[in-house]
Amino acid sequence: MGLEVPATVTASANPAPSTLAAHRYAVYLAPVGDWRAIGTQWLGRDEQSGADLARAPGDDPRRHAWTEAPRHYGLHATLKPPFRLAPGTDAASLDGAMRALAAAHRPFGIALELRTLRGFLAWCLVENELSWATDQGDVAAGRAALHALADDAVRRIDPWRAPPTQAELTRRLRADLDPAQRAMLEAWGYPYVLDTFKFHMTLTGNLADTDLAAARAQLEALGAGKLDRPMPVDAVTVYVQPTPDAPFVVGRHYGFDGATRDGAGAPYLPMAKDKQ
């Protein structure tokens, strides 16, 4: 299984008791291979351990501000956006649901390209499948498998999602949402799921055009635009936000083959009772 996790996982300085829930949980796709290597270097943070990464000499000092928003959430692609646990649920039962989610899917690959999306830079699914040297049928199959995985995550994990607060809804409604996105927000607590889902791995915050161009040039120099092979997908991951305003860290990776590996947030994600 392609779960790229260090042999030794560094927990937080004050690990939480296993009975303590995190402030929020999220179901993400954790990048692997060159996507993870380039992405973590670019953001300056390792989502697995939560550690900040040293910047290379000569790095553009603007990069820290450019990457502030995605660095907070950790390198990822959203499947089920951050949520608080619903009353009557707990993190151990969420772990069980994640194991069932992972077991329902098989490995696939997704073809990605560096692109501007709603004012920020991200790796997105390729728009022109014919431009890829790899078999176009495989590219199309990967796209379909990804959407099936994302839809399954949204629906299957929804019983663990507490309804959004009025403040959260108000903040979301400030965005220019179309009727379909508003319907998704009302039904699922997030406007970009199911029919409105658009896969992306965020690499910058919203930037002015000049900064977008500069950031793109630097990402291209790191090789972010030359990854002309599908990224393997063989796992889903729960990220946790231990406390309000704390950065997100990996809780646990769930391989489609049944294997799991922990990250620094694992103390907030006790295993399902039949796995303890």
PDB file of C-alpha atoms in Angstrom:
ATOM      1  CA  MET A   1       0.000   0.000   0.000  1.00  0.00           C
ATOM      2  CA  GLY A   2       1.337   3.437  -0.946  1.00  0.00           C
ATOM      3  CA  LEU A   3       0.824   5.137   2.409  1.00  0.00           C
ATOM      4  CA  GLU A   4       3.916   7.290   2.763  1.00  0.00           C
ATOM      5  CA  VAL A   5       4.170   7.631   6.519  1.00  0.00           C
ATOM      6  CA  PRO A   6       7.395   7.936   8.514  1.00  0.00           C
ATOM      7  CA  ALA A   7       8.292   4.885  10.571  1.00  0.00           C
ATOM      8  CA  THR A   8       8.176   7.033  13.708  1.00  0.00           C
ATOM      9  CA  VAL A   9       5.174   9.286  14.201  1.00  0.00           C
ATOM     10  CA  THR A  10       5.690  12.306  16.414  1.00  0.00           C
ATOM     11  CA  ALA A  11       2.663  12.988  18.606  1.00  0.00           C
ATOM     12  CA  SER A  12       1.753  16.397  19.936  1.00  0.00           C
ATOM     13  CA  ALA A  13       3.565  17.681  22.979  1.00  0.00           C
ATOM     14  CA  ASN A  14       0.468  17.083  25.109  1.00  0.00           C
ATOM     15  CA  PRO A  15      -1.316  14.054  23.629  1.00  0.00           C
ATOM     16  CA  ALA A  16      -5.044  13.899  24.284  1.00  0.00           C
ATOM     17  CA  PRO A  17      -6.652  11.100  26.236  1.00  0.00           C
ATOM     18  CA  SER A  18      -8.266   8.572  23.925  1.00  0.00           C
ATOM     19  CA  THR A  19     -11.715   9.599  25.185  1.00  0.00           C
ATOM     20  CA  LEU A  20     -11.250  13.254  24.169  1.00  0.00           C
ATOM     21  CA  ALA A  21     -12.684  14.279  20.826  1.00  0.00           C
ATOM     22  CA  ALA A  22     -10.938  16.742  18.567  1.00  0.00           C
ATOM     23  CA  HIS A  23     -12.608  20.044  17.796  1.00  0.00           C
ATOM     24  CA  ARG A  24     -13.169  18.957  14.174  1.00  0.00           C
ATOM     25  CA  TYR A  25     -12.521  16.014  11.861  1.00  0.00           C
ATOM     26  CA  ALA A  26     -12.264  15.884   8.067  1.00  0.00           C
ATOM     27  CA  VAL A  27     -12.056  13.116   5.471  1.00  0.00           C
ATOM     28  CA  TYR A  28      -9.286  13.986   3.064  1.00  0.00           C
ATOM     29  CA  LEU A  29      -7.210  12.441   0.327  1.00  0.00           C
ATOM     30  CA  ALA A  30      -3.569  12.609   1.434  1.00  0.00           C
ATOM     31  CA  PRO A  31      -1.188  13.081  -1.518  1.00  0.00           C
ATOM     32  CA  VAL A  32       1.602  10.562  -2.011  1.00  0.00           C
ATOM     33  CA  GLY A  33       4.880  10.356  -3.903  1.00  0.00           C
ATOM     34  CA  ASP A  34       6.176  13.457  -5.661  1.00  0.00           C
ATOM     35  CA  TRP A  35       2.909  15.305  -5.001  1.00  0.00           C
ATOM     36  CA  ARG A  36       3.463  15.011  -1.262  1.00  0.00           C
ATOM     37  CA  ALA A  37       7.193  15.771  -1.492  1.00  0.00           C
ATOM     38  CA  ILE A  38       6.667  18.926  -3.549  1.00  0.00           C
ATOM     39  CA  GLY A  39       3.513  19.988  -1.725  1.00  0.00           C
ATOM     40  CA  THR A  40       4.909  19.760   1.793  1.00  0.00           C
ATOM     41  CA  GLN A  41       8.111  21.526   0.722  1.00  0.00           C
ATOM     42  CA  TRP A  42       6.031  24.282  -0.848  1.00  0.00           C
ATOM     43  CA  LEU A  43       3.692  24.731   2.137  1.00  0.00           C
ATOM     44  CA  GLY A  44       6.509  24.438   4.679  1.00  0.00           C
ATOM     45  CA  ARG A  45       4.646  22.014   6.912  1.00  0.00           C
ATOM     46  CA  ASP A  46       4.375  18.247   7.320  1.00  0.00           C
ATOM     47  CA  GLU A  47       0.719  17.317   7.835  1.00  0.00           C
ATOM     48  CA  GLN A  48       1.727  13.871   9.110  1.00  0.00           C
ATOM     49  CA  SER A  49       3.605  15.117  12.175  1.00  0.00           C
ATOM     50  CA  GLY A  50       2.360  18.711  12.228  1.00  0.00           C
ATOM     51  CA  ALA A  51       5.949  19.956  12.195  1.00  0.00           C
ATOM     52  CA  ASP A  52       6.995  23.101  10.373  1.00  0.00           C
ATOM     53  CA  LEU A  53       9.636  22.496   7.706  1.00  0.00           C
ATOM     54  CA  ALA A  54      12.713  24.647   7.290  1.00  0.00           C
ATOM     55  CA  ARG A  55      12.676  26.871   4.238  1.00  0.00           C
ATOM     56  CA  ALA A  56      15.473  26.466   1.748  1.00  0.00           C
ATOM     57  CA  PRO A  57      17.993  29.315   1.517  1.00  0.00           C
ATOM     58  CA  GLY A  58      16.853  31.781  -1.096  1.00  0.00           C
ATOM     59  CA  ASP A  59      13.137  30.927  -0.876  1.00  0.00           C
ATOM     60  CA  ASP A  60      10.887  33.843  -1.754  1.00  0.00           C
ATOM     61  CA  PRO A  61       9.809  35.406   1.590  1.00  0.00           C
ATOM     62  CA  ARG A  62       6.333  35.960   0.120  1.00  0.00           C
ATOM     63  CA  ARG A  63       5.750  32.205   0.035  1.00  0.00           C
ATOM     64  CA  HIS A  64       4.881  32.061   3.735  1.00  0.00           C
ATOM     65  CA  ALA A  65       1.973  34.473   3.236  1.00  0.00           C
ATOM     66  CA  TRP A  66       0.917  32.854  -0.031  1.00  0.00           C
ATOM     67  CA  THR A  67       0.574  29.462   1.668  1.00  0.00           C
ATOM     68  CA  GLU A  68      -0.881  30.511   5.030  1.00  0.00           C
ATOM     69  CA  ALA A  69      -4.403  29.179   4.397  1.00  0.00           C
ATOM     70  CA  PRO A  70      -3.524  25.751   2.935  1.00  0.00           C
ATOM     71  CA  ARG A  71      -0.725  25.284   5.497  1.00  0.00           C
ATOM     72  CA  HIS A  72      -3.340  25.512   8.272  1.00  0.00           C
ATOM     73  CA  TYR A  73      -5.324  22.587   6.824  1.00  0.00           C
ATOM     74  CA  GLY A  74      -2.321  20.542   5.756  1.00  0.00           C
ATOM     75  CA  LEU A  75      -1.621  19.272   2.251  1.00  0.00           C
ATOM     76  CA  HIS A  76      -4.778  17.456   1.167  1.00  0.00           C
ATOM     77  CA  ALA A  77      -7.758  17.174  -1.151  1.00  0.00           C
ATOM     78  CA  THR A  78     -11.173  17.436   0.498  1.00  0.00           C
ATOM     79  CA  LEU A  79     -13.619  14.544   0.322  1.00  0.00           C
ATOM     80  CA  LYS A  80     -15.755  15.274   3.422  1.00  0.00           C
ATOM     81  CA  PRO A  81     -15.042  18.812   4.690  1.00  0.00           C
ATOM     82  CA  PRO A  82     -14.280  19.565   8.352  1.00  0.00           C
ATOM     83  CA  PHE A  83     -17.085  18.808  10.787  1.00  0.00           C
ATOM     84  CA  ARG A  84     -17.736  18.556  14.505  1.00  0.00           C
ATOM     85  CA  LEU A  85     -18.997  15.239  15.795  1.00  0.00           C
ATOM     86  CA  ALA A  86     -22.781  14.999  15.941  1.00  0.00           C
ATOM     87  CA  PRO A  87     -24.438  14.420  19.331  1.00  0.00           C
ATOM     88  CA  GLY A  88     -24.611  10.717  20.106  1.00  0.00           C
ATOM     89  CA  THR A  89     -21.555   9.861  18.010  1.00  0.00           C
ATOM     90  CA  ASP A  90     -17.900   9.484  18.967  1.00  0.00           C
ATOM     91  CA  ALA A  91     -14.510   9.244  17.334  1.00  0.00           C
ATOM     92  CA  ALA A  92     -14.261   5.467  17.830  1.00  0.00           C
ATOM     93  CA  SER A  93     -17.410   4.860  15.815  1.00  0.00           C
ATOM     94  CA  LEU A  94     -16.104   7.302  13.180  1.00  0.00           C
ATOM     95  CA  ASP A  95     -13.005   5.106  12.958  1.00  0.00           C
ATOM     96  CA  GLY A  96     -15.242   2.108  12.285  1.00  0.00           C
ATOM     97  CA  ALA A  97     -17.118   3.978   9.566  1.00  0.00           C
ATOM     98  CA  MET A  98     -13.849   4.992   7.921  1.00  0.00           C
ATOM     99  CA  ARG A  99     -12.686   1.392   7.841  1.00  0.00           C
ATOM    100  CA  ALA A 100     -15.926   0.432   6.101  1.00  0.00           C
ATOM    101  CA  LEU A 101     -15.549   3.313   3.635  1.00  0.00           C
ATOM    102  CA  ALA A 102     -12.018   2.284   2.709  1.00  0.00           C
ATOM    103  CA  ALA A 103     -12.974  -1.385   2.356  1.00  0.00           C
ATOM    104  CA  ALA A 104     -15.624  -0.475  -0.234  1.00  0.00           C
ATOM    105  CA  HIS A 105     -13.088   0.897  -2.747  1.00  0.00           C
ATOM    106  CA  ARG A 106     -10.184  -0.325  -4.862  1.00  0.00           C
ATOM    107  CA  PRO A 107      -6.948   1.448  -5.867  1.00  0.00           C
ATOM    108  CA  PHE A 108      -6.920   3.764  -8.873  1.00  0.00           C
ATOM    109  CA  GLY A 109      -4.936   6.688 -10.230  1.00  0.00           C
ATOM    110  CA  ILE A 110      -5.881  10.288 -10.994  1.00  0.00           C
ATOM    111  CA  ALA A 111      -4.343  12.570 -13.610  1.00  0.00           C
ATOM    112  CA  LEU A 112      -3.623  16.045 -12.212  1.00  0.00           C
ATOM    113  CA  GLU A 113      -2.445  19.401 -13.501  1.00  0.00           C
ATOM    114  CA  LEU A 114      -1.472  22.693 -11.876  1.00  0.00           C
ATOM    115  CA  ARG A 115      -4.240  25.227 -12.413  1.00  0.00           C
ATOM    116  CA  THR A 116      -5.828  28.415 -11.073  1.00  0.00           C
ATOM    117  CA  LEU A 117      -9.158  27.773  -9.360  1.00  0.00           C
ATOM    118  CA  ARG A 118     -11.329  30.542  -7.878  1.00  0.00           C
ATOM    119  CA  GLY A 119      -8.275  32.773  -7.379  1.00  0.00           C
ATOM    120  CA  PHE A 120      -5.838  30.231  -5.921  1.00  0.00           C
ATOM    121  CA  LEU A 121      -3.420  27.645  -7.279  1.00  0.00           C
ATOM    122  CA  ALA A 122      -4.154  23.946  -6.940  1.00  0.00           C
ATOM    123  CA  TRP A 123      -3.580  20.554  -8.446  1.00  0.00           C
ATOM    124  CA  CYS A 124      -6.841  19.730 -10.219  1.00  0.00           C
ATOM    125  CA  LEU A 125      -8.064  16.902 -12.396  1.00  0.00           C
ATOM    126  CA  VAL A 126      -6.843  17.336 -15.972  1.00  0.00           C
ATOM    127  CA  GLU A 127      -9.309  19.061 -18.263  1.00  0.00           C
ATOM    128  CA  ASN A 128      -7.972  17.582 -21.511  1.00  0.00           C
ATOM    129  CA  GLU A 129      -7.564  13.830 -21.129  1.00  0.00           C
ATOM    130  CA  LEU A 130      -6.313  13.547 -24.720  1.00  0.00           C
ATOM    131  CA  SER A 131      -3.216  15.562 -23.798  1.00  0.00           C
ATOM    132  CA  TRP A 132      -1.946  12.714 -21.619  1.00  0.00           C
ATOM    133  CA  ALA A 133       0.477  10.120 -22.925  1.00  0.00           C
ATOM    134  CA  THR A 134      -1.042   7.551 -20.580  1.00  0.00           C
ATOM    135  CA  ASP A 135      -4.090   5.597 -21.686  1.00  0.00           C
ATOM    136  CA  GLN A 136      -7.066   7.964 -21.818  1.00  0.00           C
ATOM    137  CA  GLY A 137      -9.362   5.167 -20.677  1.00  0.00           C
ATOM    138  CA  ASP A 138      -7.351   4.895 -17.454  1.00  0.00           C
ATOM    139  CA  VAL A 139      -7.579   8.659 -16.941  1.00  0.00           C
ATOM    140  CA  ALA A 140     -11.356   8.608 -17.384  1.00  0.00           C
ATOM    141  CA  ALA A 141     -11.693   5.568 -15.116  1.00  0.00           C
ATOM    142  CA  GLY A 142      -9.653   7.301 -12.423  1.00  0.00           C
ATOM    143  CA  ARG A 143     -11.859  10.371 -12.609  1.00  0.00           C
ATOM    144  CA  ALA A 144     -14.973   8.214 -12.219  1.00  0.00           C
ATOM    145  CA  ALA A 145     -13.467   6.255  -9.302  1.00  0.00           C
ATOM    146  CA  LEU A 146     -12.509   9.482  -7.545  1.00  0.00           C
ATOM    147  CA  HIS A 147     -16.012  10.916  -7.822  1.00  0.00           C
ATOM    148  CA  ALA A 148     -17.465   7.653  -6.533  1.00  0.00           C
ATOM    149  CA  LEU A 149     -15.098   7.765  -3.543  1.00  0.00           C
ATOM    150  CA  ALA A 150     -15.912  11.410  -2.777  1.00  0.00           C
ATOM    151  CA  ASP A 151     -19.665  10.829  -3.036  1.00  0.00           C
ATOM    152  CA  ASP A 152     -19.426   7.775  -0.794  1.00  0.00           C
ATOM    153  CA  ALA A 153     -17.433   9.711   1.812  1.00  0.00           C
ATOM    154  CA  VAL A 154     -19.965  12.551   1.875  1.00  0.00           C
ATOM    155  CA  ARG A 155     -22.949  10.237   2.311  1.00  0.00           C
ATOM    156  CA  ARG A 156     -21.465   7.494   4.482  1.00  0.00           C
ATOM    157  CA  ILE A 157     -19.824   9.790   7.039  1.00  0.00           C
ATOM    158  CA  ASP A 158     -22.668  12.312   7.231  1.00  0.00           C
ATOM    159  CA  PRO A 159     -24.273  10.755  10.349  1.00  0.00           C
ATOM    160  CA  TRP A 160     -21.149  11.874  12.253  1.00  0.00           C
ATOM    161  CA  ARG A 161     -21.444  15.503  11.084  1.00  0.00           C
ATOM    162  CA  ALA A 162     -23.005  18.000  13.464  1.00  0.00           C
ATOM    163  CA  PRO A 163     -25.131  20.643  11.691  1.00  0.00           C
ATOM    164  CA  PRO A 164     -23.262  23.866  10.914  1.00  0.00           C
ATOM    165  CA  THR A 165     -23.798  26.800  13.224  1.00  0.00           C
ATOM    166  CA  GLN A 166     -25.605  29.889  11.999  1.00  0.00           C
ATOM    167  CA  ALA A 167     -22.276  31.728  11.910  1.00  0.00           C
ATOM    168  CA  GLU A 168     -20.790  29.023   9.688  1.00  0.00           C
ATOM    169  CA  LEU A 169     -23.777  29.133   7.337  1.00  0.00           C
ATOM    170  CA  THR A 170     -23.618  32.914   7.156  1.00  0.00           C
ATOM    171  CA  ARG A 171     -19.923  32.788   6.297  1.00  0.00           C
ATOM    172  CA  ARG A 172     -20.541  30.264   3.537  1.00  0.00           C
ATOM    173  CA  LEU A 173     -23.445  32.244   2.125  1.00  0.00           C
ATOM    174  CA  ARG A 174     -21.175  35.261   1.684  1.00  0.00           C
ATOM    175  CA  ALA A 175     -19.633  33.405  -1.238  1.00  0.00           C
ATOM    176  CA  ASP A 176     -21.225  33.762  -4.659  1.00  0.00           C
ATOM    177  CA  LEU A 177     -23.057  30.423  -4.617  1.00  0.00           C
ATOM    178  CA  ASP A 178     -25.340  29.259  -7.395  1.00  0.00           C
ATOM    179  CA  PRO A 179     -28.641  27.467  -6.600  1.00  0.00           C
ATOM    180  CA  ALA A 180     -27.075  24.001  -6.813  1.00  0.00           C
ATOM    181  CA  GLN A 181     -24.292  24.972  -4.403  1.00  0.00           C
ATOM    182  CA  ARG A 182     -26.804  26.485  -1.986  1.00  0.00           C
ATOM    183  CA  ALA A 183     -28.778  23.254  -2.071  1.00  0.00           C
ATOM    184  CA  MET A 184     -25.644  21.257  -1.227  1.00  0.00           C
ATOM    185  CA  LEU A 185     -24.851  23.637   1.630  1.00  0.00           C
ATOM    186  CA  GLU A 186     -28.320  23.141   3.096  1.00  0.00           C
ATOM    187  CA  ALA A 187     -28.275  19.354   2.674  1.00  0.00           C
ATOM    188  CA  TRP A 188     -24.651  18.505   3.481  1.00  0.00           C
ATOM    189  CA  GLY A 189     -23.179  21.555   5.244  1.00  0.00           C
ATOM    190  CA  TYR A 190     -20.813  22.383   2.361  1.00  0.00           C
ATOM    191  CA  PRO A 191     -21.522  23.823  -1.110  1.00  0.00           C
ATOM    192  CA  TYR A 192     -18.989  21.798  -3.132  1.00  0.00           C
ATOM    193  CA  VAL A 193     -20.011  18.135  -2.819  1.00  0.00           C
ATOM    194  CA  LEU A 194     -21.692  15.496  -5.003  1.00  0.00           C
ATOM    195  CA  ASP A 195     -22.867  17.218  -8.231  1.00  0.00           C
ATOM    196  CA  THR A 196     -20.907  20.402  -7.398  1.00  0.00           C
ATOM    197  CA  PHE A 197     -17.717  18.605  -6.289  1.00  0.00           C
ATOM    198  CA  LYS A 198     -14.509  19.849  -7.895  1.00  0.00           C
ATOM    199  CA  PHE A 199     -11.411  17.936  -6.819  1.00  0.00           C
ATOM    200  CA  HIS A 200      -8.391  20.057  -5.926  1.00  0.00           C
ATOM    201  CA  MET A 201      -5.301  20.074  -3.720  1.00  0.00           C
ATOM    202  CA  THR A 202      -4.873  23.673  -2.618  1.00  0.00           C
ATOM    203  CA  LEU A 203      -1.370  25.158  -2.838  1.00  0.00           C
ATOM    204  CA  THR A 204      -1.992  28.874  -2.185  1.00  0.00           C
ATOM    205  CA  GLY A 205      -4.586  31.183  -0.727  1.00  0.00           C
ATOM    206  CA  ASN A 206      -6.475  33.653  -2.893  1.00  0.00           C
ATOM    207  CA  LEU A 207      -3.870  35.874  -4.523  1.00  0.00           C
ATOM    208  CA  ALA A 208      -3.687  38.915  -6.735  1.00  0.00           C
ATOM    209  CA  ASP A 209      -2.842  38.190 -10.364  1.00  0.00           C
ATOM    210  CA  THR A 210       0.791  39.244 -10.032  1.00  0.00           C
ATOM    211  CA  ASP A 211       1.312  37.010  -7.002  1.00  0.00           C
ATOM    212  CA  LEU A 212      -0.508  34.125  -8.721  1.00  0.00           C
ATOM    213  CA  ALA A 213       1.900  34.383 -11.634  1.00  0.00           C
ATOM    214  CA  ALA A 214       4.940  34.520  -9.346  1.00  0.00           C
ATOM    215  CA  ALA A 215       3.731  31.619  -7.213  1.00  0.00           C
ATOM    216  CA  ARG A 216       2.975  29.525 -10.277  1.00  0.00           C
ATOM    217  CA  ALA A 217       6.458  30.141 -11.672  1.00  0.00           C
ATOM    218  CA  GLN A 218       8.006  28.997  -8.399  1.00  0.00           C
ATOM    219  CA  LEU A 219       5.809  25.889  -8.231  1.00  0.00           C
ATOM    220  CA  GLU A 220       6.749  25.077 -11.811  1.00  0.00           C
ATOM    221  CA  ALA A 221      10.411  25.382 -10.830  1.00  0.00           C
ATOM    222  CA  LEU A 222       9.824  22.807  -8.087  1.00  0.00           C
ATOM    223  CA  GLY A 223       8.361  20.423 -10.663  1.00  0.00           C
ATOM    224  CA  ALA A 224       4.714  20.840  -9.691  1.00  0.00           C
ATOM    225  CA  GLY A 225       3.627  21.245 -13.297  1.00  0.00           C
ATOM    226  CA  LYS A 226       5.606  18.332 -14.718  1.00  0.00           C
ATOM    227  CA  LEU A 227       4.001  15.389 -12.920  1.00  0.00           C
ATOM    228  CA  ASP A 228       2.714  13.760 -16.082  1.00  0.00           C
ATOM    229  CA  ARG A 229       1.624  10.435 -14.590  1.00  0.00           C
ATOM    230  CA  PRO A 230      -1.422   9.549 -12.496  1.00  0.00           C
ATOM    231  CA  MET A 231      -1.147   9.920  -8.737  1.00  0.00           C
ATOM    232  CA  PRO A 232      -1.962   6.627  -6.979  1.00  0.00           C
ATOM    233  CA  VAL A 233      -5.004   6.600  -4.712  1.00  0.00           C
ATOM    234  CA  ASP A 234      -5.231   3.605  -2.387  1.00  0.00           C
ATOM    235  CA  ALA A 235      -6.358   5.131   0.896  1.00  0.00           C
ATOM    236  CA  VAL A 236      -8.513   7.771   2.563  1.00  0.00           C
ATOM    237  CA  THR A 237      -7.431   9.766   5.599  1.00  0.00           C
ATOM    238  CA  VAL A 238      -9.001  11.436   8.604  1.00  0.00           C
ATOM    239  CA  TYR A 239      -7.338  14.726   9.527  1.00  0.00           C
ATOM    240  CA  VAL A 240      -8.076  16.209  12.941  1.00  0.00           C
ATOM    241  CA  GLN A 241      -8.127  19.731  14.352  1.00  0.00           C
ATOM    242  CA  PRO A 242      -7.380  19.151  18.032  1.00  0.00           C
ATOM    243  CA  THR A 243      -8.653  22.511  19.300  1.00  0.00           C
ATOM    244  CA  PRO A 244     -10.284  25.593  17.755  1.00  0.00           C
ATOM    245  CA  ASP A 245      -7.826  27.472  15.528  1.00  0.00           C
ATOM    246  CA  ALA A 246      -5.216  24.678  15.779  1.00  0.00           C
ATOM    247  CA  PRO A 247      -3.717  23.433  12.488  1.00  0.00           C
ATOM    248  CA  PHE A 248      -5.036  20.152  11.106  1.00  0.00           C
ATOM    249  CA  VAL A 249      -2.869  17.025  11.330  1.00  0.00           C
ATOM    250  CA  VAL A 250      -3.257  13.477  10.081  1.00  0.00           C
ATOM    251  CA  GLY A 251      -5.204  11.260  12.448  1.00  0.00           C
ATOM    252  CA  ARG A 252      -5.209   7.983  10.570  1.00  0.00           C
ATOM    253  CA  HIS A 253      -4.753   6.692   7.007  1.00  0.00           C
ATOM    254  CA  TYR A 254      -7.175   3.938   5.955  1.00  0.00           C
ATOM    255  CA  GLY A 255      -5.898   1.764   3.119  1.00  0.00           C
ATOM    256  CA  PHE A 256      -8.291   0.133   0.699  1.00  0.00           C
ATOM    257  CA  ASP A 257      -6.544  -3.138   1.606  1.00  0.00           C
ATOM    258  CA  GLY A 258      -7.529  -2.804   5.275  1.00  0.00           C
ATOM    259  CA  ALA A 259      -4.164  -1.522   6.552  1.00  0.00           C
ATOM    260  CA  THR A 260      -4.063   1.614   8.707  1.00  0.00           C
ATOM    261  CA  ARG A 261      -1.291   3.972   9.776  1.00  0.00           C
ATOM    262  CA  ASP A 262      -1.431   6.700  12.378  1.00  0.00           C
ATOM    263  CA  GLY A 263      -0.399  10.338  12.330  1.00  0.00           C
ATOM    264  CA  ALA A 264       0.135  12.845  15.105  1.00  0.00           C
ATOM    265  CA  GLY A 265      -3.617  13.254  15.580  1.00  0.00           C
ATOM    266  CA  ALA A 266      -4.236   9.576  16.353  1.00  0.00           C
ATOM    267  CA  PRO A 267      -4.840  10.195  20.096  1.00  0.00           C
ATOM    268  CA  TYR A 268      -8.019  12.016  19.050  1.00  0.00           C
ATOM    269  CA  LEU A 269      -9.155   9.059  16.927  1.00  0.00           C
ATOM    270  CA  PRO A 270      -9.436   5.933  19.099  1.00  0.00           C
ATOM    271  CA  MET A 271      -9.919   2.709  17.196  1.00  0.00           C
ATOM    272  CA  ALA A 272     -13.324   1.123  16.800  1.00  0.00           C
ATOM    273  CA  LYS A 273     -14.153  -1.199  19.694  1.00  0.00           C
ATOM    274  CA  ASP A 274     -13.727  -4.343  17.601  1.00  0.00           C
ATOM    275  CA  LYS A 275     -10.213  -3.151  16.656  1.00  0.00           C
ATOM    276  CA  GLN A 276      -9.020  -2.277  20.168  1.00  0.00           C
TER     277      GLN A 276
END
